Short mmCIF file of C-alpha atoms and ligand atoms in Angstrom, two decimals:
data_model
loop_
_atom_site.label_atom_id
_atom_site.label_comp_id
_atom_site.label_asym_id
_atom_site.label_seq_id
_atom_site.Cartn_x
_atom_site.Cartn_y
_atom_site.Cartn_z
CA MET A 1 62.54 -79.32 68.76
CA ASN A 2 59.71 -76.63 68.63
CA THR A 3 57.28 -76.05 65.69
CA ASP A 4 53.96 -74.52 64.94
CA ALA A 5 52.07 -77.72 63.91
CA VAL A 6 52.97 -81.10 64.19
CA VAL A 7 50.89 -83.71 61.72
CA ILE A 8 50.87 -87.30 62.53
CA GLY A 9 50.73 -89.47 59.44
CA GLY A 10 51.89 -88.86 55.96
CA GLY A 11 48.90 -90.18 54.12
CA VAL A 12 46.82 -88.14 51.77
CA SER A 13 45.12 -86.64 54.65
CA GLY A 14 48.06 -85.73 56.54
CA LEU A 15 50.04 -84.52 53.79
CA ALA A 16 47.07 -82.24 52.47
CA ALA A 17 46.80 -80.66 56.02
CA ALA A 18 50.57 -79.94 56.35
CA TYR A 19 50.60 -78.57 52.75
CA ASP A 20 47.89 -76.25 53.26
CA LEU A 21 49.29 -74.96 56.74
CA LYS A 22 52.66 -74.48 55.07
CA ARG A 23 51.12 -72.43 52.37
CA ARG A 24 49.29 -70.53 55.14
CA GLY A 25 52.86 -69.50 56.36
CA HIS A 26 53.24 -71.93 59.43
CA GLU A 27 56.03 -74.05 60.27
CA VAL A 28 54.95 -77.68 60.14
CA LEU A 29 56.48 -81.12 60.56
CA VAL A 30 55.00 -84.34 59.21
CA LEU A 31 55.94 -87.52 61.24
CA GLU A 32 55.15 -90.73 59.14
CA ARG A 33 55.61 -94.39 60.32
CA GLN A 34 56.46 -95.95 57.07
CA ALA A 35 59.44 -95.42 55.10
CA GLN A 36 57.24 -94.08 52.20
CA ILE A 37 54.79 -91.34 52.44
CA GLY A 38 51.32 -91.70 50.98
CA GLY A 39 49.60 -94.06 53.17
CA ASN A 40 46.71 -96.06 51.27
CA ALA A 41 47.85 -94.29 48.18
CA VAL A 42 50.57 -96.74 46.66
CA SER A 43 51.28 -97.16 42.85
CA GLU A 44 53.88 -99.62 41.79
CA THR A 45 55.52 -100.03 38.37
CA LEU A 46 56.76 -103.68 37.53
CA GLY A 47 57.36 -104.95 34.16
CA GLY A 48 55.36 -102.23 32.31
CA PHE A 49 52.45 -102.87 34.63
CA LEU A 50 51.35 -99.92 36.65
CA MET A 51 49.69 -101.24 39.72
CA GLU A 52 47.40 -99.31 42.33
CA HIS A 53 47.57 -101.23 45.70
CA GLY A 54 45.41 -98.78 47.24
CA PRO A 55 43.17 -96.02 45.57
CA SER A 56 43.04 -96.12 41.65
CA THR A 57 40.61 -93.23 41.10
CA MET A 58 39.85 -89.60 41.97
CA ASN A 59 36.22 -88.41 41.87
CA ALA A 60 36.26 -85.24 39.83
CA HIS A 61 32.82 -84.21 41.11
CA ILE A 62 34.32 -83.24 44.45
CA PRO A 63 35.86 -80.08 43.75
CA ALA A 64 38.92 -80.47 45.95
CA ALA A 65 40.16 -83.24 43.80
CA GLY A 66 40.55 -80.99 40.52
CA LYS A 67 41.83 -78.38 42.38
CA ALA A 68 44.67 -80.16 44.03
CA SER A 69 45.72 -81.51 40.57
CA THR A 70 45.89 -77.98 39.49
CA ASP A 71 47.30 -76.34 42.28
CA LEU A 72 50.14 -78.79 42.35
CA GLY A 73 50.91 -78.44 38.71
CA LEU A 74 49.56 -82.02 37.79
CA ASP A 75 46.94 -81.24 35.09
CA ASP A 76 49.25 -82.07 32.41
CA GLN A 77 49.73 -85.60 33.83
CA ARG A 78 46.08 -86.03 34.42
CA CYS A 79 44.09 -88.78 32.54
CA ASP A 80 40.42 -89.27 32.28
CA LEU A 81 38.59 -92.61 32.16
CA GLY A 82 39.67 -94.69 28.75
CA SER A 83 36.92 -94.56 25.94
CA GLY A 84 36.74 -98.37 26.41
CA VAL A 85 34.71 -98.02 29.57
CA ARG A 86 31.28 -98.57 28.25
CA HIS A 87 29.64 -100.50 31.02
CA ARG A 88 29.66 -101.25 34.78
CA TYR A 89 29.24 -104.81 35.57
CA LEU A 90 27.35 -106.63 38.20
CA VAL A 91 27.68 -110.29 38.99
CA ASP A 92 24.33 -112.04 38.12
CA ASP A 93 24.27 -115.60 39.18
CA GLY A 94 27.77 -116.40 38.28
CA THR A 95 27.95 -114.29 35.07
CA LEU A 96 28.59 -110.54 34.41
CA ALA A 97 25.70 -108.64 33.40
CA ALA A 98 26.36 -105.36 31.53
CA ILE A 99 25.01 -102.01 32.98
CA PRO A 100 25.28 -99.41 30.31
CA VAL A 101 27.17 -96.29 31.94
CA GLY A 102 24.21 -93.59 32.03
CA PRO A 103 21.57 -92.34 34.43
CA PHE A 104 18.97 -94.94 32.92
CA GLY A 105 21.37 -97.81 32.84
CA LEU A 106 19.80 -99.86 35.32
CA MET A 107 16.26 -99.39 34.01
CA THR A 108 17.09 -100.84 30.60
CA ALA A 109 19.65 -103.54 31.60
CA LYS A 110 18.19 -107.16 32.20
CA TYR A 111 19.93 -107.29 35.54
CA LEU A 112 16.84 -106.44 37.53
CA SER A 113 13.48 -108.32 37.25
CA PRO A 114 10.43 -106.17 35.75
CA ILE A 115 8.98 -106.32 39.10
CA ALA A 116 12.02 -104.66 40.77
CA LYS A 117 12.12 -101.91 38.13
CA ILE A 118 8.30 -101.06 38.87
CA ARG A 119 8.87 -101.14 42.69
CA LEU A 120 11.95 -98.52 41.90
CA LEU A 121 9.23 -96.18 40.59
CA ALA A 122 7.38 -96.69 43.88
CA ASP A 123 9.57 -94.36 45.51
CA LEU A 124 7.44 -91.53 43.91
CA LEU A 125 4.43 -92.42 45.85
CA LEU A 126 5.44 -93.96 49.00
CA PRO A 127 4.97 -92.32 52.43
CA HIS A 128 8.09 -90.88 53.92
CA ARG A 129 9.88 -90.76 57.30
CA SER A 130 10.77 -87.54 58.70
CA ASP A 131 11.66 -88.46 62.20
CA GLY A 132 15.46 -88.04 61.52
CA GLU A 133 16.17 -91.43 63.02
CA ASP A 134 19.15 -93.25 61.55
CA GLU A 135 18.67 -96.53 59.91
CA SER A 136 20.87 -98.92 57.77
CA VAL A 137 21.71 -98.29 54.31
CA MET A 138 19.67 -101.47 53.56
CA ALA A 139 16.68 -100.77 55.50
CA PHE A 140 16.31 -97.09 53.78
CA CYS A 141 17.03 -98.44 50.23
CA SER A 142 14.64 -101.32 50.67
CA ARG A 143 11.89 -98.99 52.04
CA ARG A 144 12.39 -96.57 49.31
CA PHE A 145 13.47 -98.71 46.23
CA GLY A 146 12.59 -102.17 47.12
CA ARG A 147 14.38 -105.13 48.45
CA GLU A 148 15.70 -106.32 45.16
CA VAL A 149 17.43 -102.95 44.23
CA ALA A 150 18.84 -102.75 47.80
CA GLU A 151 20.32 -106.31 47.64
CA ARG A 152 21.48 -106.36 44.26
CA VAL A 153 22.48 -102.83 43.34
CA ILE A 154 23.18 -100.82 46.56
CA ASP A 155 24.89 -103.59 48.52
CA PRO A 156 27.57 -104.21 45.68
CA LEU A 157 27.78 -100.46 45.34
CA VAL A 158 28.44 -100.07 49.09
CA ALA A 159 30.99 -103.00 49.03
CA GLY A 160 32.89 -101.44 46.14
CA ILE A 161 33.08 -98.05 47.93
CA TYR A 162 33.38 -98.72 52.01
CA ALA A 163 34.27 -102.67 51.56
CA GLY A 164 31.26 -102.83 53.85
CA ARG A 165 27.81 -104.42 54.13
CA ALA A 166 24.60 -102.31 53.46
CA ALA A 167 22.94 -103.88 56.38
CA ASP A 168 25.57 -102.76 58.77
CA LEU A 169 26.19 -99.15 57.72
CA SER A 170 24.48 -95.92 58.51
CA VAL A 171 22.40 -94.20 55.82
CA LEU A 172 22.91 -90.90 57.76
CA ALA A 173 26.45 -91.31 57.38
CA ILE A 174 26.88 -92.58 53.97
CA PHE A 175 23.77 -91.14 51.88
CA PRO A 176 22.79 -88.12 53.88
CA LYS A 177 21.73 -86.48 50.91
CA LEU A 178 19.44 -89.02 49.97
CA VAL A 179 17.74 -88.86 53.47
CA ALA A 180 17.40 -85.09 53.03
CA LEU A 181 15.85 -85.64 49.80
CA GLU A 182 13.22 -87.87 51.23
CA LYS A 183 12.64 -85.68 54.09
CA LYS A 184 12.13 -82.58 51.96
CA TYR A 185 10.36 -83.93 48.84
CA GLY A 186 8.72 -87.04 50.46
CA SER A 187 10.49 -89.01 47.88
CA VAL A 188 14.12 -89.47 46.64
CA THR A 189 13.23 -89.65 42.93
CA LEU A 190 11.24 -86.59 43.24
CA GLY A 191 13.64 -84.84 45.19
CA MET A 192 16.41 -85.69 42.39
CA ILE A 193 14.12 -84.15 39.62
CA HIS A 194 13.49 -81.02 41.71
CA ARG A 195 17.20 -80.58 42.31
CA ARG A 196 17.93 -81.06 38.63
CA ARG A 197 15.34 -78.67 37.49
CA GLU A 198 16.68 -75.96 40.17
CA GLY A 199 20.02 -76.57 38.58
CA GLY A 200 21.38 -78.26 41.95
CA LYS A 201 24.22 -80.85 41.68
CA MET A 202 23.45 -84.35 42.46
CA PRO A 203 26.16 -86.67 43.85
CA GLY A 204 28.04 -88.31 41.09
CA THR A 205 31.20 -89.67 39.89
CA ARG A 206 33.48 -88.76 37.38
CA LEU A 207 36.73 -90.62 37.43
CA PHE A 208 40.18 -89.36 36.74
CA SER A 209 43.81 -90.40 37.90
CA TRP A 210 47.34 -89.34 36.80
CA ARG A 211 49.88 -90.99 34.16
CA GLY A 212 51.98 -92.17 37.07
CA GLY A 213 49.03 -93.45 39.13
CA ILE A 214 47.43 -92.06 42.35
CA SER A 215 50.58 -91.76 44.12
CA THR A 216 51.41 -88.74 41.96
CA LEU A 217 49.31 -86.87 44.38
CA PRO A 218 50.94 -87.39 47.53
CA SER A 219 54.38 -87.32 46.02
CA ALA A 220 53.65 -83.86 44.65
CA MET A 221 52.45 -82.51 48.02
CA ALA A 222 55.43 -84.22 49.46
CA ARG A 223 58.05 -82.51 47.16
CA ASN A 224 56.43 -79.08 48.00
CA LEU A 225 57.00 -80.05 51.67
CA GLY A 226 60.53 -80.89 51.46
CA ASP A 227 62.31 -81.46 54.67
CA ALA A 228 59.16 -80.88 56.70
CA ILE A 229 58.61 -84.52 56.41
CA ARG A 230 60.20 -87.27 58.61
CA THR A 231 59.56 -90.98 57.52
CA GLY A 232 60.27 -94.03 59.47
CA VAL A 233 59.22 -92.15 62.58
CA VAL A 234 56.47 -93.93 64.89
CA VAL A 235 54.61 -91.47 67.23
CA ARG A 236 54.13 -93.10 70.50
CA LYS A 237 52.45 -90.48 72.80
CA ILE A 238 50.97 -86.81 72.68
CA SER A 239 50.93 -85.09 76.03
CA ARG A 240 49.83 -81.74 76.90
CA ARG A 241 52.28 -78.81 77.95
CA ALA A 242 51.44 -75.29 79.25
CA ASP A 243 52.15 -73.75 75.58
CA GLY A 244 50.99 -76.71 73.50
CA PHE A 245 51.84 -80.32 72.99
CA HIS A 246 54.83 -82.66 73.47
CA ILE A 247 55.06 -85.34 70.74
CA ASP A 248 57.06 -88.26 72.00
CA VAL A 249 58.81 -90.31 68.91
CA GLY A 250 60.60 -92.79 70.94
CA ASP A 251 64.27 -93.13 69.98
CA ALA A 252 63.88 -90.39 67.44
CA GLY A 253 63.34 -87.59 70.28
CA ALA A 254 60.32 -85.54 70.70
CA VAL A 255 58.84 -82.21 69.25
CA ASN A 256 56.75 -79.44 70.98
CA ALA A 257 54.00 -77.84 68.76
CA LYS A 258 51.41 -75.43 69.53
CA VAL A 259 48.89 -77.75 67.30
CA VAL A 260 48.75 -81.31 66.61
CA ILE A 261 46.78 -82.87 63.52
CA VAL A 262 46.30 -86.57 64.11
CA ALA A 263 46.11 -87.87 60.58
CA THR A 264 46.29 -91.59 61.16
CA GLN A 265 43.80 -94.42 61.07
CA PRO A 266 41.21 -94.22 63.86
CA HIS A 267 42.43 -97.03 66.17
CA VAL A 268 45.89 -95.33 66.10
CA ALA A 269 44.40 -91.95 66.84
CA ALA A 270 42.26 -93.36 69.73
CA ARG A 271 45.54 -94.66 71.33
CA LEU A 272 47.55 -91.53 70.67
CA ILE A 273 44.99 -89.13 72.10
CA ALA A 274 43.72 -91.44 74.95
CA ASP A 275 45.69 -89.15 77.58
CA VAL A 276 44.66 -85.88 76.23
CA ASP A 277 41.17 -86.29 74.85
CA PRO A 278 39.44 -89.27 76.29
CA ALA A 279 36.15 -88.57 74.85
CA GLY A 280 37.69 -88.29 71.25
CA ALA A 281 39.62 -91.66 71.91
CA ARG A 282 36.58 -93.37 72.96
CA ALA A 283 34.81 -92.33 69.74
CA ALA A 284 37.57 -93.11 67.55
CA GLU A 285 38.10 -96.65 69.06
CA GLN A 286 34.65 -97.58 68.17
CA ILE A 287 35.23 -97.34 64.31
CA TYR A 288 35.67 -100.66 62.93
CA ALA A 289 38.16 -101.18 59.90
CA PRO A 290 38.02 -104.68 58.63
CA PRO A 291 41.04 -106.07 56.44
CA LEU A 292 41.14 -105.97 52.97
CA ALA A 293 43.42 -107.36 50.31
CA VAL A 294 44.11 -106.25 46.58
CA VAL A 295 45.27 -108.79 44.27
CA PHE A 296 46.84 -107.23 40.95
CA LEU A 297 47.26 -109.82 37.84
CA GLY A 298 48.63 -109.04 34.57
CA PHE A 299 47.78 -111.18 31.55
CA HIS A 300 48.75 -111.43 27.98
CA ARG A 301 45.39 -110.24 26.03
CA GLU A 302 45.00 -113.59 24.51
CA GLN A 303 44.64 -115.15 27.95
CA VAL A 304 41.39 -113.35 28.77
CA ALA A 305 38.36 -114.04 26.73
CA HIS A 306 36.00 -110.90 28.34
CA PRO A 307 36.47 -107.76 26.22
CA LEU A 308 36.92 -105.92 29.62
CA ASP A 309 34.85 -103.10 28.33
CA GLY A 310 34.28 -101.41 31.43
CA LEU A 311 35.16 -100.16 34.91
CA GLY A 312 35.23 -103.81 36.41
CA PHE A 313 32.48 -105.74 38.13
CA LEU A 314 30.91 -105.69 41.78
CA THR A 315 29.07 -108.36 43.39
CA SER A 316 26.23 -108.55 45.90
CA GLU A 317 26.58 -110.58 48.97
CA SER A 318 23.93 -113.05 47.90
CA GLU A 319 26.39 -114.10 45.07
CA ASN A 320 28.47 -115.78 47.76
CA ARG A 321 31.83 -115.08 45.72
CA ASN A 322 35.28 -114.50 47.38
CA VAL A 323 35.69 -111.22 45.71
CA VAL A 324 34.02 -107.94 46.54
CA GLY A 325 34.66 -106.51 43.24
CA ALA A 326 37.20 -106.22 40.42
CA GLN A 327 38.64 -103.52 38.34
CA PHE A 328 39.69 -103.63 34.78
CA CYS A 329 42.69 -101.50 35.26
CA SER A 330 44.16 -101.49 31.81
CA THR A 331 40.87 -100.29 30.39
CA MET A 332 40.22 -97.57 32.95
CA PHE A 333 43.48 -95.68 32.19
CA PRO A 334 46.04 -95.59 29.50
CA ASN A 335 49.65 -97.12 29.99
CA ARG A 336 48.56 -99.59 32.84
CA ALA A 337 49.68 -102.82 30.95
CA PRO A 338 52.46 -103.28 28.33
CA ARG A 339 51.39 -103.69 24.80
CA ASP A 340 49.04 -106.73 24.16
CA HIS A 341 48.68 -107.18 27.81
CA VAL A 342 45.66 -106.61 30.24
CA ALA A 343 45.56 -105.83 34.00
CA VAL A 344 42.81 -106.55 36.42
CA SER A 345 42.59 -106.19 39.98
CA ALA A 346 40.56 -108.17 42.80
CA TYR A 347 39.35 -106.65 46.00
CA ILE A 348 38.99 -109.49 48.75
CA GLY A 349 37.70 -109.18 52.37
CA GLY A 350 36.29 -106.26 53.93
CA ALA A 351 33.38 -106.43 56.44
CA ARG A 352 31.79 -109.37 54.40
CA SER A 353 34.74 -111.80 54.62
CA PRO A 354 37.47 -110.24 56.85
CA ASP A 355 39.14 -113.82 57.33
CA ILE A 356 39.65 -114.35 53.68
CA ALA A 357 41.75 -110.96 53.33
CA ARG A 358 44.23 -112.27 55.79
CA LEU A 359 45.02 -115.35 53.75
CA PRO A 360 48.67 -115.76 52.76
CA ALA A 361 49.47 -114.07 49.30
CA PRO A 362 49.74 -117.15 47.28
CA ASP A 363 46.34 -118.16 48.47
CA LEU A 364 44.78 -114.97 47.60
CA VAL A 365 46.30 -115.14 44.03
CA ASN A 366 44.87 -118.65 43.45
CA LEU A 367 41.45 -117.44 44.77
CA ALA A 368 41.58 -114.45 42.49
CA ARG A 369 42.68 -116.48 39.45
CA GLY A 370 39.64 -118.77 40.22
CA GLU A 371 37.23 -115.72 40.13
CA PHE A 372 38.68 -114.25 37.21
CA HIS A 373 38.81 -117.61 35.43
CA ASP A 374 34.86 -118.00 36.21
CA LEU A 375 33.83 -114.37 35.46
CA ILE A 376 36.13 -113.13 32.60
CA GLY A 377 37.59 -116.25 31.19
CA ALA A 378 41.19 -115.66 32.25
CA VAL A 379 43.21 -118.59 31.70
CA GLY A 380 46.92 -119.58 32.43
CA GLU A 381 49.72 -118.12 34.50
CA PRO A 382 49.60 -114.46 34.92
CA THR A 383 52.59 -112.41 33.67
CA VAL A 384 52.50 -110.52 36.96
CA ALA A 385 50.97 -111.07 40.12
CA ARG A 386 50.92 -108.96 43.41
CA VAL A 387 49.22 -108.87 46.63
CA ARG A 388 48.78 -106.06 48.93
CA HIS A 389 47.23 -106.62 52.43
CA TRP A 390 45.59 -103.91 54.33
CA PRO A 391 45.19 -105.20 57.65
CA LEU A 392 42.93 -102.10 58.53
CA GLY A 393 41.21 -101.66 55.01
CA LEU A 394 38.69 -98.89 55.11
CA PRO A 395 36.71 -97.39 58.25
CA GLN A 396 33.25 -98.59 58.48
CA TYR A 397 30.42 -95.80 58.96
CA GLY A 398 28.44 -97.92 61.07
CA MET A 399 25.16 -97.26 62.84
CA GLY A 400 25.59 -94.28 65.19
CA HIS A 401 28.63 -93.13 63.23
CA PRO A 402 27.15 -89.38 63.02
CA ALA A 403 27.28 -89.41 66.71
CA LEU A 404 31.00 -90.30 66.65
CA VAL A 405 31.82 -87.89 64.21
CA LYS A 406 30.51 -85.13 66.29
CA ASP A 407 32.97 -86.04 69.34
CA LEU A 408 35.80 -86.58 66.57
CA THR A 409 35.52 -83.40 64.97
CA THR A 410 35.16 -81.34 68.16
CA THR A 411 38.58 -82.32 69.81
CA ALA A 412 39.78 -78.76 69.40
CA ASP A 413 36.64 -77.50 71.68
CA ARG A 414 37.66 -79.83 74.70
CA LEU A 415 41.67 -79.16 74.01
CA SER A 416 42.70 -76.30 71.99
CA GLY A 417 45.02 -77.08 69.27
CA LEU A 418 44.03 -80.72 69.02
CA TYR A 419 42.62 -81.82 65.47
CA LEU A 420 41.77 -85.24 63.86
CA THR A 421 41.56 -85.58 60.35
CA GLY A 422 41.20 -88.55 57.99
CA ASN A 423 39.14 -91.04 55.95
CA TYR A 424 36.72 -91.94 58.85
CA LEU A 425 35.04 -88.42 59.27
CA ALA A 426 33.08 -87.41 56.09
CA GLY A 427 33.95 -90.33 53.49
CA PRO A 428 36.76 -92.53 52.61
CA SER A 429 37.48 -91.01 49.09
CA VAL A 430 40.76 -89.43 48.50
CA ALA A 431 38.84 -86.29 47.27
CA THR A 432 36.87 -86.22 50.61
CA CYS A 433 40.19 -86.65 52.62
CA LEU A 434 41.59 -83.69 50.81
CA GLU A 435 38.48 -81.66 51.64
CA VAL A 436 38.39 -82.52 55.14
CA ALA A 437 42.13 -82.01 55.74
CA GLN A 438 41.78 -78.42 54.26
CA GLU A 439 39.17 -77.76 56.60
CA THR A 440 41.39 -79.01 59.45
CA ALA A 441 44.15 -76.90 58.42
CA LEU A 442 41.98 -73.90 58.10
CA ALA A 443 40.71 -74.45 61.96
CA ALA A 444 44.30 -74.94 62.88
CA ASP A 445 45.38 -71.83 61.01
CA GLY A 446 42.86 -69.74 62.77
CA TYR A 447 43.98 -70.96 66.22
CA LEU A 448 47.66 -70.57 65.32
CA LYS A 449 47.01 -66.80 64.29
CA GLN A 450 45.22 -66.25 67.43
CA GLU A 451 48.19 -67.68 69.44
CA LYS A 452 50.84 -65.93 67.54
CA GLU A 453 48.84 -62.56 68.20
CA SER A 454 48.96 -63.24 71.92
CA SER A 455 52.46 -64.44 72.26
CA PRO A 456 54.59 -63.11 69.74
CA THR A 457 58.08 -65.11 70.90
CA THR A 458 60.26 -66.52 68.11
CA ILE A 459 59.75 -70.21 67.48
CA ALA A 460 63.09 -72.29 67.36
CA GLY A 461 64.07 -74.46 64.55
CA LEU A 462 63.64 -78.15 64.31
CA GLY A 463 67.15 -78.95 64.54
CA HIS A 464 67.05 -81.05 67.57
CA LEU A 465 64.80 -83.72 66.29
CA ARG A 466 67.26 -86.93 65.62
CA VAL A 467 65.57 -88.48 62.65
C1 LIG B 501 42.26 -100.93 48.76
C2 LIG B 501 41.78 -99.48 48.76
C3 LIG B 501 41.23 -99.01 47.48
C4 LIG B 501 40.74 -97.60 47.56
N1 LIG B 501 40.29 -96.99 46.38
C5 LIG B 501 39.89 -95.87 46.13
C6 LIG B 501 39.44 -95.31 45.22
O1 LIG B 501 39.85 -95.82 44.07
N2 LIG B 501 39.28 -94.07 45.08
C7 LIG B 501 39.35 -93.22 46.41
O2 LIG B 501 38.92 -92.06 46.50
N3 LIG B 501 39.83 -93.75 47.71
C8 LIG B 501 39.98 -95.09 47.62
N4 LIG B 501 40.43 -95.62 48.63
C9 LIG B 501 40.15 -94.64 49.95
C10 LIG B 501 41.48 -93.96 50.15
O3 LIG B 501 42.57 -94.64 49.51
C11 LIG B 501 41.78 -93.77 51.75
O4 LIG B 501 40.66 -93.49 52.48
C12 LIG B 501 42.73 -92.48 51.99
O5 LIG B 501 43.84 -92.65 51.00
C13 LIG B 501 43.07 -92.45 53.47
O6 LIG B 501 44.18 -91.43 53.46
P1 LIG B 501 44.71 -90.93 54.96
O7 LIG B 501 45.71 -90.17 54.78
O8 LIG B 501 43.36 -90.57 55.74
O9 LIG B 501 44.85 -92.21 55.74
P2 LIG B 501 46.02 -93.43 55.46
O10 LIG B 501 46.40 -93.64 53.96
O11 LIG B 501 45.72 -94.76 56.22
O12 LIG B 501 47.37 -92.74 56.16
C14 LIG B 501 47.45 -92.54 57.47
C15 LIG B 501 49.05 -92.60 57.71
O13 LIG B 501 49.49 -92.51 59.10
C16 LIG B 501 50.60 -93.30 59.33
N5 LIG B 501 50.63 -93.59 60.79
C17 LIG B 501 49.86 -94.44 61.41
N6 LIG B 501 50.35 -94.53 62.68
C18 LIG B 501 51.42 -93.63 63.15
C19 LIG B 501 52.20 -93.32 63.85
N7 LIG B 501 51.94 -93.91 65.12
N8 LIG B 501 53.20 -92.33 63.57
C20 LIG B 501 53.42 -91.90 62.48
N9 LIG B 501 52.48 -92.24 61.51
C21 LIG B 501 51.54 -93.03 61.77
C22 LIG B 501 50.36 -94.53 58.44
O14 LIG B 501 51.57 -95.18 58.28
C23 LIG B 501 49.84 -93.92 57.21
O15 LIG B 501 50.83 -93.40 56.26
C24 LIG B 501 40.80 -96.97 48.72
C25 LIG B 501 41.26 -97.54 50.05
C26 LIG B 501 41.87 -98.88 49.91
C27 LIG B 501 42.40 -99.43 51.23
#
């Protein structure tokens, strides 16, 4: 019934925090509401297709991604993007425009007008802002790179990563490095050139996965945690005790712990900490996470006219399409579809059209089939069709988000031993979740060590938790 640390939520963030604490020698217990661990990271195999219902790629540019693969002994299962990925596609007036993969792809592609390309270069000369005030991603990028680039390149990119709208999201929260470059060098482009010359790393993406899909990662962490994970357990309430926290898990009993790490979606975190940290709860409940749906379709190769020689495609809002973007899954990584078949996924909803994401599965399949028919020439019945609804898809880093993050990352200053971790603090990518979870675990480790030094009583086992 007593333990050092309870982690609420067995998604990537919770598992990573627990794994790290365990490696540091602490007794830890993960409580996960679902029957399966992994949270958003769900891979499923059906009829020879490997589907990713949530994340599909890891960003190797973030060191925590590769390190997790190595530490967990997963490098021999790792797979990099397939050689068939030659383009990124953007939807241009109802057709796919190929943007070559590479730094000058946009400048050589016909997707942007000549005026937009010239306007992009004006970033080198324009006066800069250095007042530190937040502005939307759309406002910042329009000011620096021109409206056409902001609407037709940045907005689809932001939709692809955050399922959000560039006009609603905070540039300080999403692209802090671009703001810093403008401030320091007067121009983002000039800043990038300087950083390159100085050998500094620029934000980038290099994508990888594992043969069994992204769920390989949470599964490996869970194997390592063994019986320190309880699934099918809904945490209802956290309350304060003289020596830590009391975690109420309804019929399953209760646990006492010196440390609580809340690794759930922000709205759940808000509810769970409402009594113990009202300031943190107020900040967490302000983070909007619109619904998102993923439609996976498998086809016989002959049913799809397009070569699918890319990552997939993204759409700008002005295209008025039902899909935010799509991935060419069987091109991205090997063994995602049976021989002579291809696999594609459509992402529907997010902040652009939350209501569409709530449609029943058959309607979403029809909608995705229509889009794939128009854009990649997919005809006939798919071999497999699967829909995953995410009622709270991805947290939106809206205007004012950096101020909320201040309140969310200082819970332990207001109440010793209480920590939040998750995809709403420093970025939604799995790799960033790993980084943030490890920082959280490090802080919790410091606190636990300090507590153990001041009260060296033995901690009882977990035997009384009836789950
Ligand atoms: C469709 C989609 C595609 C994505 N694509 C990518 C991608 O390609 N690359 C990438 O890097 N990232 C991607 N992401 C983002 C990334 O997957 C997520 O940000 C990340 O997995 C979130 O992990 P998490 O552990 O913070 O949260 P979650 O995965 O949401 O986990 C939270 C956990 O808390 C549990 N929980 C909630 N309430 C309770 C309670 N009361 N008691 C106990 N447990 C509770 C939940 O059941 C859940 O398991 C994608 C996300 C989605 C939805």
